[in-house]
CSV table of C-alpha atoms in Angstrom, one decimal:
chain,number,residue,atom,x,y,z
A,1,UNK,CA,49.3,-60.8,52.0
A,2,UNK,CA,50.9,-62.8,50.2
A,3,UNK,CA,50.3,-66.7,49.2
A,4,UNK,CA,52.3,-68.0,52.2
A,5,UNK,CA,49.8,-66.7,54.3
A,6,UNK,CA,46.8,-68.0,52.4
A,7,UNK,CA,46.1,-71.5,54.0
A,8,UNK,CA,45.9,-74.0,50.7
A,9,UNK,CA,43.3,-76.9,52.6
A,10,UNK,CA,40.6,-78.5,50.5
A,11,UNK,CA,37.0,-76.3,51.5
A,12,UNK,CA,38.8,-73.3,50.6
A,13,UNK,CA,40.4,-74.0,47.7
A,14,UNK,CA,37.1,-75.8,46.7
A,15,UNK,CA,35.1,-72.4,48.1
A,16,UNK,CA,37.8,-71.0,46.0
A,17,UNK,CA,36.8,-72.9,42.5
A,18,UNK,CA,33.1,-72.3,43.1
A,19,UNK,CA,33.1,-68.4,43.2
A,20,UNK,CA,35.9,-68.5,40.3
A,21,UNK,CA,33.5,-71.0,38.5
A,22,UNK,CA,30.1,-68.7,39.4
A,23,UNK,CA,32.2,-66.2,38.3
A,24,UNK,CA,32.7,-68.1,34.2
A,25,UNK,CA,29.5,-69.1,34.6
A,26,UNK,CA,28.0,-65.9,34.6
A,27,UNK,CA,30.1,-64.3,32.5
A,28,UNK,CA,29.3,-66.7,29.9
A,29,UNK,CA,25.7,-66.3,30.5
A,30,UNK,CA,26.2,-62.7,29.6
A,31,UNK,CA,28.0,-63.4,26.9
A,32,UNK,CA,25.4,-65.2,25.3
A,33,UNK,CA,22.8,-62.8,25.9
A,34,UNK,CA,24.7,-59.8,24.8
A,35,UNK,CA,25.5,-61.8,21.4
A,36,UNK,CA,21.6,-62.3,20.9
A,37,UNK,CA,21.0,-58.7,21.7
A,38,UNK,CA,23.7,-57.3,19.2
A,39,UNK,CA,22.6,-60.3,16.5
A,40,UNK,CA,18.9,-58.4,16.9
A,41,UNK,CA,20.6,-54.9,17.1
A,42,UNK,CA,22.2,-56.1,13.8
A,43,UNK,CA,18.7,-57.1,12.4
A,44,UNK,CA,17.2,-53.8,13.4
A,45,UNK,CA,19.6,-51.6,11.7
A,46,UNK,CA,19.5,-53.2,8.7
A,47,UNK,CA,15.5,-52.9,8.3
A,48,UNK,CA,15.6,-49.3,9.6
A,49,UNK,CA,18.8,-48.7,6.4
A,50,UNK,CA,15.8,-50.1,4.2
A,51,UNK,CA,13.4,-48.2,5.4
A,52,UNK,CA,15.4,-45.0,5.2
A,53,UNK,CA,16.5,-46.5,1.4
A,54,UNK,CA,12.7,-46.3,0.6
A,55,UNK,CA,11.7,-43.5,2.0
A,56,UNK,CA,14.2,-41.7,0.4
A,57,UNK,CA,13.7,-43.7,-2.9
A,58,UNK,CA,10.0,-42.4,-2.3
A,59,UNK,CA,10.9,-38.6,-1.5
A,60,UNK,CA,13.1,-38.8,-5.0
A,61,UNK,CA,10.0,-40.2,-7.0
A,62,UNK,CA,7.7,-37.2,-5.1
A,63,UNK,CA,10.2,-34.7,-6.0
A,64,UNK,CA,10.2,-35.9,-9.5
A,65,UNK,CA,6.5,-36.1,-9.9
A,66,UNK,CA,6.3,-32.6,-8.5
A,67,UNK,CA,8.9,-31.4,-10.8
A,68,UNK,CA,7.1,-32.9,-13.5
A,69,UNK,CA,3.7,-31.1,-12.7
A,70,UNK,CA,4.7,-27.8,-11.8
A,71,UNK,CA,7.6,-27.8,-15.6
A,72,UNK,CA,3.3,-29.0,-17.2
A,73,UNK,CA,1.5,-26.3,-15.6
A,74,UNK,CA,4.3,-24.2,-16.8
A,75,UNK,CA,3.6,-25.2,-20.0
A,76,UNK,CA,0.3,-24.4,-20.0
A,77,UNK,CA,0.6,-21.0,-18.2
A,78,UNK,CA,3.1,-20.3,-21.3
A,79,UNK,CA,0.5,-21.4,-23.8
A,80,UNK,CA,-2.5,-19.8,-22.1
A,81,UNK,CA,-0.9,-16.2,-21.8
A,82,UNK,CA,0.5,-16.3,-25.9
A,83,UNK,CA,-3.2,-17.5,-26.6
A,84,UNK,CA,-4.3,-14.7,-24.5
A,85,UNK,CA,-1.6,-12.3,-26.0
A,86,UNK,CA,-2.1,-13.1,-29.5
A,87,UNK,CA,-6.2,-12.3,-28.9
A,88,UNK,CA,-5.4,-9.2,-27.7
A,89,UNK,CA,-3.1,-7.9,-29.9
A,90,UNK,CA,-6.1,-9.6,-32.3
A,91,UNK,CA,-8.6,-7.4,-30.9
A,92,UNK,CA,-6.3,-4.5,-30.5
A,93,UNK,CA,-6.0,-5.0,-34.3
A,94,UNK,CA,-9.5,-5.4,-34.9
A,95,UNK,CA,-9.9,-1.9,-32.9
A,96,UNK,CA,-7.3,0.1,-34.9
A,97,UNK,CA,-9.5,-1.2,-38.3
A,98,UNK,CA,-12.6,-0.2,-36.8
A,99,UNK,CA,-10.9,3.7,-35.6
A,100,UNK,CA,-9.8,4.2,-38.8
A,101,UNK,CA,-13.1,3.0,-40.6
A,102,UNK,CA,-14.8,5.6,-38.0
A,103,UNK,CA,-12.4,8.6,-38.7
A,104,UNK,CA,-12.4,7.6,-42.6
A,105,UNK,CA,-16.2,7.1,-42.5
A,106,UNK,CA,-16.8,10.5,-40.3
A,107,UNK,CA,-14.5,12.5,-42.1
A,108,UNK,CA,-16.3,13.2,-45.2
A,109,UNK,CA,-19.7,13.6,-43.8
A,110,UNK,CA,-17.8,16.5,-41.7
A,111,UNK,CA,-16.7,18.5,-44.9
A,112,UNK,CA,-20.1,18.2,-46.7
A,113,UNK,CA,-23.1,20.1,-45.0
A,114,UNK,CA,-25.2,18.6,-43.8
A,115,UNK,CA,-28.6,18.6,-45.8
A,116,UNK,CA,-31.5,21.6,-45.0
A,117,UNK,CA,-34.6,20.2,-43.4
A,118,UNK,CA,-37.8,20.9,-45.0
A,119,UNK,CA,-40.2,23.9,-45.0
A,120,UNK,CA,-42.5,21.8,-42.8
A,121,UNK,CA,-40.1,21.3,-40.0
A,122,UNK,CA,-38.8,24.9,-39.8
A,123,UNK,CA,-42.8,25.7,-38.7
A,124,UNK,CA,-42.6,23.5,-36.5
A,125,UNK,CA,-39.4,24.7,-35.2
A,126,UNK,CA,-40.4,28.2,-35.8
A,127,UNK,CA,-44.1,27.7,-34.0
A,128,UNK,CA,-43.8,24.9,-31.0
A,129,UNK,CA,-47.3,23.4,-29.8
A,130,UNK,CA,-48.5,25.1,-26.3
A,131,UNK,CA,-49.8,22.7,-24.1
A,132,UNK,CA,-52.2,23.3,-21.5
A,133,UNK,CA,-51.5,23.1,-18.4
A,134,UNK,CA,-54.3,21.4,-16.1
A,135,UNK,CA,-53.8,22.4,-12.5
A,136,UNK,CA,-53.5,18.8,-10.6
A,137,UNK,CA,-57.2,17.6,-8.6
A,138,UNK,CA,-55.3,16.8,-4.9
A,139,UNK,CA,-53.7,20.5,-4.8
A,140,UNK,CA,-56.5,22.1,-5.3
A,141,UNK,CA,-58.4,22.1,-2.6
């Protein structure tokens, strides 16, 4: 189909112009809608980037706080451990001192013989008192 076969009369040209004008108008409206959507997307992208930055800063802040808290707890634990280790050493030292005192206190008494009991005690030991055993009333009947 070439251009010589198409009739170039006024109604055909008007119809062609109307179709091309309509398509041009539709494309212009579509371009306007796309520009508005693009600007909205840019705004939402900027908001999301700001939100990501804020969340990242909050995350870094929480991580720094967590590390500071962990360090503080570690220092407290180390100080408690040192304190209780010191107390344990002192307790063991006191135990060793008491053990040495007991050994030195017991050694002289082992060397010396105990004094003999008085004669009255010897008599009691030699002749223990005899007790009378009474029958149980409930078992007697």
